[in-house]
Short mmCIF file of C-alpha atoms and ligand atoms in Angstrom, two decimals:
data_model
loop_
_atom_site.label_atom_id
_atom_site.label_comp_id
_atom_site.label_asym_id
_atom_site.label_seq_id
_atom_site.Cartn_x
_atom_site.Cartn_y
_atom_site.Cartn_z
CA MET A 25 -26.58 23.58 28.85
CA MET A 26 -27.49 19.98 29.77
CA ASN A 27 -28.52 19.32 26.24
CA THR A 28 -25.21 20.60 24.89
CA ARG A 29 -23.24 18.41 27.29
CA ARG A 30 -25.10 15.49 26.07
CA ILE A 31 -24.32 16.30 22.46
CA ASP A 32 -20.66 16.91 23.42
CA ASN A 33 -20.61 13.33 24.81
CA HIS A 34 -21.88 12.00 21.63
CA ASP A 35 -19.48 14.08 19.70
CA SER A 36 -16.54 12.55 21.49
CA LEU A 37 -17.68 9.10 20.98
CA LEU A 38 -15.78 8.92 17.64
CA PRO A 39 -12.29 10.29 17.26
CA GLN A 40 -12.43 13.77 15.53
CA ALA A 41 -12.96 13.80 11.83
CA CYS A 42 -10.11 15.15 9.77
CA SER A 43 -10.44 16.96 6.45
CA GLY A 44 -13.88 15.52 6.02
CA HIS A 45 -12.74 11.99 6.91
CA GLN A 46 -14.50 9.99 9.49
CA LEU A 47 -13.31 6.37 9.01
CA ASN A 48 -15.02 5.05 12.11
CA HIS A 49 -18.34 3.57 11.18
CA CYS A 50 -20.10 0.28 10.92
CA LYS A 51 -18.22 -1.78 8.15
CA THR A 52 -20.80 -4.50 7.71
CA VAL A 53 -21.89 -3.56 4.22
CA SER A 54 -25.36 -5.20 4.55
CA CYS A 55 -26.13 -3.26 7.78
CA SER A 56 -28.26 -0.13 7.66
CA ASN A 57 -25.59 1.69 9.53
CA PHE A 58 -22.90 0.96 7.14
CA GLY A 59 -20.87 4.10 6.64
CA SER A 60 -23.03 5.99 9.13
CA ILE A 61 -21.25 8.59 11.20
CA ASP A 62 -24.23 9.39 13.29
CA THR A 63 -22.99 8.70 16.83
CA HIS A 64 -26.47 7.60 18.01
CA ASN A 65 -26.04 4.50 15.93
CA TYR A 66 -23.14 3.23 18.28
CA VAL A 67 -22.31 2.52 21.77
CA LEU A 68 -18.66 2.70 23.17
CA GLN A 69 -17.57 0.02 25.41
CA ARG A 70 -14.77 0.84 27.78
CA ASN A 71 -14.48 -2.55 29.66
CA ASN A 72 -10.84 -2.70 28.81
CA PRO A 73 -9.27 0.86 28.93
CA ASN A 74 -6.52 -0.22 26.54
CA LYS A 75 -9.03 -1.31 23.99
CA PRO A 76 -12.19 0.82 23.73
CA MET A 77 -14.67 -0.77 21.40
CA LEU A 78 -17.32 0.89 19.18
CA VAL A 79 -20.36 -1.34 18.76
CA CYS A 80 -22.92 -1.03 16.09
CA LYS A 81 -26.44 -0.82 17.65
CA GLU A 82 -27.90 -2.52 14.52
CA CYS A 83 -25.65 -5.47 13.72
CA GLY A 84 -23.44 -5.79 16.82
CA ALA A 85 -20.18 -5.37 14.65
CA PHE A 86 -17.24 -3.80 16.66
CA PRO A 87 -14.89 -2.26 14.00
CA PRO A 88 -11.51 -1.32 15.66
CA ILE A 89 -11.30 2.49 16.15
CA ILE A 90 -8.79 4.49 14.16
CA ASN A 91 -7.50 8.07 14.37
CA ASN A 92 -8.59 9.93 11.33
CA HIS A 93 -5.97 12.72 11.64
CA ASP A 94 -3.24 10.04 11.72
CA VAL A 95 -4.54 8.42 8.48
CA VAL A 96 -4.60 11.79 6.78
CA GLU A 97 -1.06 12.48 8.10
CA GLU A 98 0.21 9.17 6.94
CA ALA A 99 -1.25 9.72 3.49
CA LEU A 100 0.61 12.97 3.24
CA ARG A 101 3.89 11.25 4.34
CA LEU A 102 3.46 8.65 1.64
CA LYS A 103 2.79 11.31 -0.90
CA GLN A 104 5.78 13.33 0.14
CA GLN A 105 7.98 10.34 -0.09
CA GLN A 106 6.77 9.64 -3.75
CA ASN A 107 7.39 13.30 -4.68
CA SER A 108 10.75 13.59 -2.83
CA GLY A 109 13.50 14.93 -5.23
CA MET A 110 11.01 15.97 -7.81
CA PRO A 111 11.03 19.39 -9.19
CA ALA A 112 8.21 21.36 -7.43
CA CYS A 113 7.81 24.77 -5.79
CA SER A 114 9.66 24.63 -2.57
CA ASN A 115 8.16 27.69 -0.93
CA PRO A 116 6.35 26.33 2.02
CA GLU A 117 3.96 29.44 2.18
CA CYS A 118 2.89 28.76 -1.38
CA GLU A 119 -0.27 26.57 -2.26
CA ASN A 120 1.76 24.94 -5.00
CA HIS A 121 4.34 23.82 -2.56
CA GLY A 122 5.46 20.23 -3.22
CA LEU A 123 3.19 19.70 -6.21
CA PRO A 124 5.63 18.19 -8.90
CA VAL A 125 5.92 19.93 -12.25
CA LEU A 126 5.68 16.71 -14.07
CA THR A 127 2.04 15.99 -12.84
CA HIS A 128 0.98 19.62 -12.40
CA ARG A 129 2.22 21.39 -15.54
CA HIS A 130 -0.55 23.96 -15.39
CA LEU A 131 0.82 25.40 -12.17
CA TYR A 132 4.28 26.30 -13.76
CA HIS A 133 5.96 28.06 -16.46
CA ALA A 134 9.14 26.81 -18.22
CA PHE A 135 11.50 29.57 -17.43
CA GLY A 136 14.82 29.08 -19.50
CA PHE A 137 17.67 26.74 -18.58
CA SER A 138 20.40 26.40 -16.08
CA GLY A 139 23.04 24.71 -18.05
CA ASP A 140 21.36 21.99 -19.84
CA ARG A 141 18.76 21.66 -17.06
CA GLN A 142 15.20 22.86 -17.40
CA ARG A 143 14.28 25.79 -15.20
CA TYR A 144 10.63 26.54 -13.99
CA ARG A 145 8.77 29.40 -12.38
CA CYS A 146 5.87 28.90 -10.09
CA LYS A 147 2.75 30.75 -11.32
CA CYS A 148 1.51 31.34 -7.80
CA CYS A 149 4.54 32.74 -5.82
CA HIS A 150 7.01 33.17 -8.77
CA ALA A 151 9.77 31.38 -7.10
CA THR A 152 12.03 29.48 -9.54
CA PHE A 153 13.66 26.15 -9.47
CA VAL A 154 15.65 23.75 -11.64
CA ASP A 155 14.75 20.20 -12.67
CA ARG A 156 18.00 18.77 -11.53
CA TRP A 157 17.21 15.39 -13.37
CA SER A 158 16.35 16.90 -16.64
CA GLY A 159 19.90 17.35 -18.16
CA PHE A 160 22.43 14.83 -19.33
CA ASN A 161 23.02 12.21 -16.63
CA GLY A 162 26.92 12.03 -16.40
CA LYS A 163 26.73 9.02 -14.03
CA ASN A 164 24.47 6.97 -16.38
CA GLN A 165 27.24 4.42 -17.27
CA ILE A 166 28.29 3.61 -13.71
CA GLN A 167 24.66 3.71 -12.47
CA GLN A 168 23.91 1.08 -15.12
CA LYS A 169 26.61 -1.12 -13.97
CA LEU A 170 25.62 -0.77 -10.41
CA LEU A 171 22.07 -1.65 -11.16
CA ALA A 172 22.97 -4.57 -13.38
CA MET A 173 25.08 -6.11 -10.52
CA LEU A 174 22.49 -5.41 -7.87
CA PHE A 175 19.82 -7.09 -10.01
CA THR A 176 22.01 -10.14 -10.52
CA GLY A 177 22.43 -10.52 -6.79
CA TYR A 178 26.00 -9.24 -6.01
CA PRO A 179 26.57 -8.29 -2.36
CA VAL A 180 26.95 -4.49 -1.72
CA ARG A 181 30.75 -5.09 -0.78
CA ASP A 182 31.42 -6.79 -4.21
CA ILE A 183 29.69 -4.08 -6.14
CA CYS A 184 31.71 -1.46 -4.24
CA ARG A 185 34.99 -3.22 -4.88
CA ARG A 186 34.28 -3.77 -8.63
CA LEU A 187 33.09 -0.24 -9.22
CA ASN A 188 35.83 1.20 -6.98
CA MET A 189 33.46 3.10 -4.68
CA ASN A 190 32.97 3.32 -0.92
CA PRO A 191 29.61 2.21 0.64
CA LYS A 192 28.64 5.81 1.22
CA SER A 193 28.82 6.64 -2.42
CA PHE A 194 27.07 3.37 -3.33
CA TYR A 195 24.11 4.51 -1.27
CA ASP A 196 24.29 8.04 -2.62
CA GLN A 197 24.07 6.62 -6.15
CA LEU A 198 21.12 4.43 -5.14
CA THR A 199 19.30 7.45 -3.87
CA HIS A 200 19.86 9.36 -7.12
CA ILE A 201 18.78 6.45 -9.16
CA ALA A 202 15.61 6.25 -7.03
CA SER A 203 14.92 9.87 -7.71
CA ARG A 204 15.14 9.36 -11.36
CA CYS A 205 12.95 6.30 -11.28
CA ARG A 206 10.33 8.15 -9.25
CA ARG A 207 10.40 10.94 -11.80
CA GLN A 208 9.85 8.49 -14.75
CA LEU A 209 7.12 6.58 -12.89
CA ALA A 210 5.25 9.83 -11.94
CA MET A 211 4.70 10.48 -15.72
CA PHE A 212 3.54 6.94 -16.59
CA ASP A 213 1.33 6.73 -13.46
CA ALA A 214 -0.37 9.97 -14.39
CA ARG A 215 -0.88 8.74 -17.98
CA LEU A 216 -2.37 5.39 -16.69
CA VAL A 217 -4.88 6.91 -14.21
CA LYS A 218 -6.00 9.47 -16.78
CA ASN A 219 -6.87 6.86 -19.46
CA ALA A 220 -8.70 4.34 -17.10
CA PRO A 221 -12.27 5.10 -16.55
CA GLN A 222 -12.58 1.29 -15.80
CA LEU A 223 -9.76 -0.33 -13.90
CA ALA A 224 -9.04 -3.64 -12.06
CA LEU A 225 -6.50 -3.47 -9.34
CA ALA A 226 -4.88 -6.18 -7.37
CA SER A 227 -3.65 -5.58 -3.75
CA ASN A 228 -1.46 -7.56 -1.31
CA ILE A 229 0.25 -7.07 1.93
CA SER A 230 3.42 -9.05 2.89
CA GLU A 231 6.42 -8.74 5.05
CA LEU A 232 9.29 -6.71 3.53
CA GLN A 233 11.96 -8.76 5.06
CA PRO A 234 10.37 -12.12 5.90
CA ASN A 235 13.45 -13.44 7.87
CA SER A 236 13.73 -10.44 10.02
CA GLU A 237 10.52 -10.27 12.17
CA ASN A 238 11.12 -6.47 12.18
CA GLY A 239 7.40 -5.54 11.78
CA VAL A 240 7.86 -3.85 8.32
CA LEU A 241 4.99 -4.66 6.07
CA TRP A 242 4.69 -3.85 2.48
CA VAL A 243 1.33 -3.06 0.89
CA ALA A 244 1.19 -2.78 -2.92
CA SER A 245 -1.40 -2.47 -5.70
CA CYS A 246 -1.10 -3.10 -9.49
CA GLU A 247 -3.34 -3.13 -12.38
CA ALA A 248 -4.56 -6.87 -12.13
CA GLU A 249 -3.93 -8.10 -15.66
CA SER A 250 -0.76 -6.27 -16.77
CA GLY A 251 0.88 -6.07 -13.43
CA TYR A 252 1.69 -2.43 -13.63
CA VAL A 253 2.37 -1.34 -10.15
CA LEU A 254 0.59 1.81 -9.28
CA ALA A 255 1.36 2.27 -5.57
CA GLN A 256 3.36 0.56 -2.89
CA ASP A 257 3.97 1.67 0.71
CA ILE A 258 5.62 0.47 3.88
CA ASN A 259 4.76 1.05 7.58
CA TYR A 260 8.21 2.44 8.35
CA GLN A 261 9.76 5.83 8.25
CA PRO A 262 13.39 6.42 8.44
CA ASP A 263 12.96 9.64 10.47
CA GLU A 264 12.84 9.06 14.23
CA HIS A 265 9.65 10.12 16.05
CA GLU A 266 9.93 11.11 19.70
CA GLU A 267 6.46 10.10 20.96
CA ARG A 268 5.63 6.51 20.38
CA SER A 269 3.32 4.26 22.24
CA GLU A 270 3.17 0.69 23.17
CA TRP A 271 -0.56 0.70 23.23
CA HIS A 272 -2.72 2.05 20.39
CA ASP A 273 -4.95 4.96 21.73
CA PRO A 274 -6.93 6.12 18.64
CA TYR A 275 -8.31 9.16 20.60
CA THR A 276 -4.83 10.68 20.73
CA ASP A 277 -3.20 12.32 17.62
CA GLY A 278 0.07 10.56 16.84
CA ALA A 279 -1.47 7.15 17.56
CA ARG A 280 0.12 5.69 14.56
CA PHE A 281 3.67 5.92 15.90
CA MET A 282 4.44 2.52 17.37
CA ALA A 283 6.95 1.68 20.16
CA ALA A 284 8.45 -1.78 20.44
CA PRO A 285 5.59 -3.84 21.81
CA PRO A 286 6.06 -6.02 24.90
CA ALA A 287 6.61 -9.63 24.21
CA GLN A 288 3.41 -11.66 24.52
CA LEU A 289 2.25 -15.18 24.86
CA ILE A 290 0.65 -16.49 21.68
CA GLU A 291 -0.94 -19.81 21.17
CA ALA A 292 0.71 -21.92 18.78
CA GLN A 293 -0.97 -21.79 15.27
CA PRO A 294 -2.88 -25.12 14.62
CA PRO A 295 -1.61 -26.92 11.61
CA GLN A 296 -2.77 -25.65 8.25
CA PRO A 297 -6.17 -27.51 7.41
CA GLN A 298 -6.59 -29.15 4.06
CA GLY A 299 -8.86 -27.80 1.40
CA LEU A 300 -9.80 -24.25 0.48
CA LEU A 301 -12.95 -23.91 2.43
CA ALA A 302 -11.31 -25.10 5.63
CA HIS A 303 -8.28 -22.80 4.97
CA ILE A 304 -10.49 -19.75 4.52
CA ASP A 305 -12.32 -20.70 7.79
CA ALA A 306 -9.08 -21.05 9.62
CA VAL A 307 -7.93 -17.62 8.41
CA TYR A 308 -11.05 -15.96 9.77
CA ARG A 309 -10.39 -17.54 13.12
CA GLN A 310 -6.84 -16.37 13.09
CA ILE A 311 -7.92 -12.72 12.25
CA MET A 312 -10.52 -12.73 15.06
CA ALA A 313 -7.97 -13.86 17.48
CA ARG A 314 -5.87 -10.83 16.78
CA PRO A 315 -5.97 -8.11 19.66
CA ASN A 316 -6.78 -5.72 17.06
CA PHE A 317 -8.24 -7.48 13.85
CA GLU A 318 -7.10 -4.63 11.67
CA ASP A 319 -3.49 -4.88 12.83
CA PRO A 320 -1.60 -8.05 11.81
CA LEU A 321 1.38 -7.09 14.13
CA SER A 322 -0.88 -7.22 17.25
CA SER A 323 -0.77 -10.88 17.29
CA LYS A 324 2.98 -11.23 16.87
CA PRO A 325 4.73 -12.73 19.92
CA ARG A 326 7.70 -10.38 19.52
CA LEU A 327 9.35 -7.88 17.08
CA ASN A 328 12.75 -7.14 16.40
CA TYR A 329 12.14 -3.35 16.35
CA PRO A 330 14.25 -1.48 13.85
CA SER A 331 17.20 0.18 15.41
CA LYS A 332 16.73 3.46 13.45
CA GLY A 333 13.57 5.10 12.42
CA CYS A 334 10.00 4.37 13.45
CA LEU A 335 7.32 1.69 12.75
CA ILE A 336 3.78 3.00 11.88
CA ARG A 337 0.84 0.75 13.02
CA PRO A 338 0.10 -0.99 9.72
CA GLN A 339 -3.58 -0.03 9.66
CA TYR A 340 -2.57 3.60 9.20
CA THR A 341 -0.31 2.85 6.21
CA VAL A 342 -2.91 0.68 4.62
CA TYR A 343 -5.79 3.06 5.06
CA ALA A 344 -3.39 5.79 3.65
CA HIS A 345 -2.47 3.56 0.79
CA TYR A 346 -6.07 3.47 -0.38
CA MET A 347 -6.56 7.18 0.44
CA HIS A 348 -3.68 7.90 -1.96
CA LEU A 349 -5.20 5.61 -4.60
CA GLN A 350 -8.46 7.26 -4.16
CA GLN A 351 -6.89 10.77 -4.86
CA MET A 352 -5.02 9.32 -7.80
CA LEU A 353 -8.17 7.67 -9.29
CA SER A 354 -10.51 10.76 -8.90
CA GLU A 355 -11.61 10.42 -12.62
CA ASN A 356 -12.14 6.67 -12.40
CA LYS A 357 -15.79 5.50 -13.18
CA GLU A 358 -15.56 1.83 -12.25
CA LEU A 359 -13.08 0.10 -10.08
CA ALA A 360 -12.49 -3.54 -9.05
CA ILE A 361 -9.94 -4.34 -6.30
CA TYR A 362 -8.98 -7.99 -5.89
CA MET A 363 -7.28 -8.97 -2.69
CA PRO A 364 -6.41 -12.04 -0.65
CA GLN A 365 -8.51 -12.72 2.47
CA GLU A 366 -7.16 -10.09 4.90
CA THR A 367 -9.56 -8.02 7.06
CA LEU A 368 -7.09 -5.16 7.14
CA LEU A 369 -7.26 -4.71 3.25
CA ARG A 370 -10.96 -5.15 3.36
CA SER A 371 -11.64 -2.57 6.24
CA ALA A 372 -9.34 0.00 4.75
CA CYS A 373 -10.74 -0.44 1.27
CA ILE A 374 -14.47 -0.29 2.11
CA SER A 375 -13.81 2.59 4.63
CA ILE A 376 -11.95 4.86 2.19
CA PHE A 377 -14.33 3.98 -0.67
CA SER A 378 -17.57 3.91 1.40
CA ASP A 379 -19.26 6.30 -0.85
CA ARG A 380 -18.48 4.38 -3.92
CA ILE A 381 -19.66 1.19 -2.13
CA LYS A 382 -23.06 2.93 -1.67
CA ASP A 383 -22.93 4.10 -5.34
CA LYS A 384 -21.87 0.53 -6.47
CA THR A 385 -19.06 1.85 -8.66
CA ILE A 386 -16.37 -0.23 -6.80
CA HIS A 387 -16.04 -3.98 -6.48
CA PRO A 388 -13.67 -4.98 -3.59
CA ILE A 389 -13.20 -8.75 -3.98
CA TYR A 390 -11.47 -11.42 -1.84
CA VAL A 391 -9.90 -14.11 -4.00
CA GLU A 392 -8.44 -17.29 -2.79
CA THR A 393 -7.50 -20.39 -4.82
CA ASP A 394 -5.80 -23.66 -4.46
CA PRO A 395 -2.10 -23.45 -5.49
CA ASP A 396 -2.65 -25.18 -8.80
CA TRP A 397 -5.62 -23.23 -10.02
CA GLN A 398 -5.22 -22.12 -13.68
CA HIS A 399 -6.24 -18.50 -13.93
CA GLY A 400 -8.92 -17.63 -16.43
CA GLN A 401 -10.97 -20.80 -16.47
CA PRO A 402 -14.71 -20.26 -16.72
CA ALA A 403 -16.51 -21.07 -13.59
CA GLY A 404 -18.29 -24.56 -13.49
CA ARG A 405 -20.99 -25.23 -10.73
CA ILE A 406 -21.06 -22.38 -8.22
CA ASP A 407 -21.61 -23.05 -4.46
CA ILE A 408 -22.49 -20.24 -2.15
CA VAL A 409 -21.27 -20.31 1.58
CA LEU A 410 -21.48 -17.71 4.26
CA MET A 411 -18.31 -17.54 6.30
CA GLY A 412 -16.64 -15.89 9.28
CA TRP A 413 -18.06 -13.49 11.83
CA TRP A 414 -19.13 -11.26 9.11
CA ARG A 415 -21.05 -13.92 7.29
CA ASP A 416 -19.16 -13.05 4.18
CA ARG A 417 -20.89 -14.40 1.15
CA TRP A 418 -18.26 -16.60 -0.67
CA ALA A 419 -18.87 -18.27 -4.21
CA PHE A 420 -16.82 -21.37 -4.90
CA THR A 421 -16.20 -23.26 -8.02
CA ARG A 422 -13.86 -26.21 -8.75
CA HIS A 423 -12.22 -28.00 -11.74
CA GLN A 424 -10.91 -31.56 -11.05
CA GLU A 425 -10.77 -31.04 -7.27
CA ILE A 426 -8.97 -27.71 -7.63
CA SER A 427 -10.98 -24.87 -6.12
CA LYS A 428 -11.31 -21.12 -6.28
CA GLY A 429 -13.35 -18.85 -4.07
CA ILE A 430 -14.43 -15.26 -4.49
CA CYS A 431 -16.25 -13.01 -2.08
CA HIS A 432 -17.79 -9.59 -3.18
CA LEU A 433 -17.16 -7.37 -0.22
CA GLY A 434 -19.39 -4.69 -1.50
CA GLY A 435 -22.30 -7.17 -1.20
CA ALA A 436 -23.22 -7.25 -4.97
CA LYS A 437 -24.78 -10.60 -6.12
CA GLY A 438 -25.34 -12.17 -9.41
CA ASP A 439 -21.87 -11.84 -11.10
CA GLU A 440 -20.19 -14.62 -9.31
CA GLY A 441 -19.28 -16.58 -12.44
CA LYS A 442 -17.64 -13.50 -13.95
CA TRP A 443 -15.55 -12.77 -10.85
CA LEU A 444 -14.62 -16.38 -10.54
CA GLU A 445 -13.27 -16.28 -14.09
CA ILE A 446 -11.32 -12.96 -14.02
CA ALA A 447 -10.58 -11.95 -10.49
CA THR A 448 -6.88 -12.57 -9.44
CA HIS A 449 -4.18 -11.08 -7.39
CA LYS A 450 -1.51 -13.23 -8.62
CA GLU A 451 0.40 -10.45 -10.45
CA ILE A 452 0.94 -8.40 -7.31
CA THR A 453 1.87 -11.48 -5.30
CA ARG A 454 4.47 -12.47 -7.95
CA TYR A 455 5.78 -8.79 -8.01
CA GLN A 456 6.51 -9.05 -4.19
CA GLN A 457 7.94 -12.58 -4.46
CA ARG A 458 10.35 -11.61 -7.24
CA PHE A 459 11.64 -8.75 -5.18
CA GLN A 460 12.55 -11.37 -2.44
CA ASP A 461 14.25 -13.63 -4.89
CA HIS A 462 16.19 -10.93 -6.85
CA PHE A 463 17.44 -9.12 -3.78
CA SER A 464 17.72 -11.80 -1.19
CA HIS A 465 21.35 -10.82 -0.45
CA PHE A 466 20.54 -7.21 0.14
CA ILE A 467 17.29 -7.76 2.06
CA ASN A 468 18.79 -10.44 4.35
CA GLU A 469 22.17 -8.83 5.24
CA PRO A 470 22.34 -9.34 9.04
CA ARG A 471 22.67 -5.58 9.76
CA ARG A 472 19.93 -4.64 7.31
CA LYS A 473 17.41 -6.53 9.33
CA LEU A 474 17.26 -3.81 11.89
CA ARG A 475 17.94 -1.02 9.34
CA PRO A 476 15.17 -1.44 6.72
CA GLY A 477 15.79 2.24 5.55
CA GLY A 478 18.31 1.19 3.05
CA LEU A 479 15.63 -0.76 1.17
CA LEU A 480 13.52 2.39 0.47
CA PRO A 481 15.39 3.58 -2.56
CA LEU A 482 15.55 0.01 -3.81
CA LEU A 483 11.82 -0.31 -3.69
CA ASP A 484 11.37 2.66 -6.02
CA ILE A 485 13.94 1.45 -8.41
CA TYR A 486 12.46 -2.05 -8.43
CA ARG A 487 8.97 -0.62 -9.22
CA ALA A 488 10.33 1.35 -12.16
CA TRP A 489 12.23 -1.49 -13.45
CA HIS A 490 9.30 -3.85 -13.21
CA ASN A 491 6.79 -1.45 -14.83
CA LEU A 492 9.00 -0.14 -17.54
CA CYS A 493 11.98 -2.56 -18.32
CA HIS A 494 11.03 -6.11 -17.22
CA GLN A 495 9.73 -8.16 -20.07
CA ASP A 496 7.44 -11.12 -19.60
CA LYS A 497 7.82 -14.38 -21.71
CA ASP A 498 6.29 -12.49 -24.80
CA GLY A 499 8.87 -9.75 -24.39
CA ILE A 500 6.45 -7.13 -23.19
CA THR A 501 6.51 -4.93 -20.18
CA PRO A 502 3.55 -3.95 -17.94
CA ALA A 503 3.60 -0.42 -19.27
CA GLN A 504 3.36 -1.79 -22.86
CA ARG A 505 0.44 -4.01 -21.81
CA MET A 506 -1.26 -0.77 -20.50
CA GLY A 507 -0.63 1.06 -23.80
CA LEU A 508 1.52 3.56 -22.14
CA VAL A 509 4.64 3.16 -24.31
CA ALA A 510 5.55 1.17 -27.45
CA THR A 511 8.76 -0.57 -26.35
CA PRO A 512 10.58 -1.70 -23.29
CA LEU A 513 12.81 0.95 -21.62
CA THR A 514 16.50 0.09 -21.54
CA LEU A 515 18.30 0.68 -18.13
CA GLU A 516 20.03 3.49 -20.08
CA GLN A 517 16.66 5.08 -20.92
CA LEU A 518 15.41 4.54 -17.44
CA LEU A 519 18.36 6.45 -16.00
CA SER A 520 18.50 9.33 -18.59
ZN1 ZN B 176 -23.76 -2.39 11.65
ZN1 ZN B 177 5.03 28.60 -5.51
#
């Protein structure tokens, strides 16, 4: 009996695994305990009851603890959001429930028509349903006009006046358009991941409404060269959630739901240092000063908590973002992920892909450059510098006083020159910046600052427009660059 209790104690050291996921482990890639879920390799420090700490006995790292169940649930939420409005079996008892026809054709039979809309039958439970976006879109003209005005920066009230509609029907139209866009994207996304045994992605995380301080963060990943955006998620859900907590308790399910945090005193940020190396060093210090270094919101002095809906602790959305990508990329053989220096992105990426880190089939890479760095220059002389608490191994090169640094977070050595030449996350950073520029009216409307839900359909529309319609200076869209389609889609095609 004594023995059992001792083991029980050890078992409860880590939050319970969920669906085979145990994301709490040493995250120092060079440590012999990296990825280990053997509880004997760790001690739990409970000096501060609000902040239990897991400490690796080997390297002394203290990765913040995360609730596995909540990550899995969050991944499910993100998936459901992407699939919402798509034709799928709607029988909650059925194993095909919620799996869209467009990406799971083998689960369904085409089953005649309803008017001009395609009807399907589920092979498992025989329920039938109609693809309501498959027929002629009678609203195509007005939706095109609406989008054209939205993309040229008209305020919502002007669009409503010109199209003679009330705000309610404006938002209804927006929701319909977003469903059509998700439907189009699902087909292209599936084609992309199917034909990409080797892939380089770029990830970034930024504030969705930078002037609002409302705590909504936006994580997005694109194919690094073409800019085709494969996934984007925000740590906010429009549905209310009763149980929310001020403090993060990773041992309790539901830990991801965040209440408005108390205002806290934060030391003023020192001025930004000059030079890339000093900048990277300063970012490490800022991150280590966060109460939870995987939660960028934990160091905010105050938040303007949304008046509707619920914020999710950002680490759950980011872990779920990579979990979703991992599921999409199950056939991928070699994956690079370029990202700015942000511990949350790093931790999520190496935890979700820890098996592939050990197999060396993934290259998570920090990339930082001076603003004027010209992408694609071959590396000159390379200097290696160990930086931050983690002793991350950075490689730097420079051309005429302009520097670039990369750090292979999987610990691989020898290819620094290659990564210094090709690794970049500028496409995803630009994508997010362009959203801010295009829709600044919409994003910064005073009442929208506390009601971010209205931006959700716009994000889907923007991703579809960017991937399928938006042409670069050579007249080519990201989908064309990926060889998914021969010509840009017009707005009319996007909406049909
Ligand atoms: Zn360790
Ligand atoms: Zn079914």
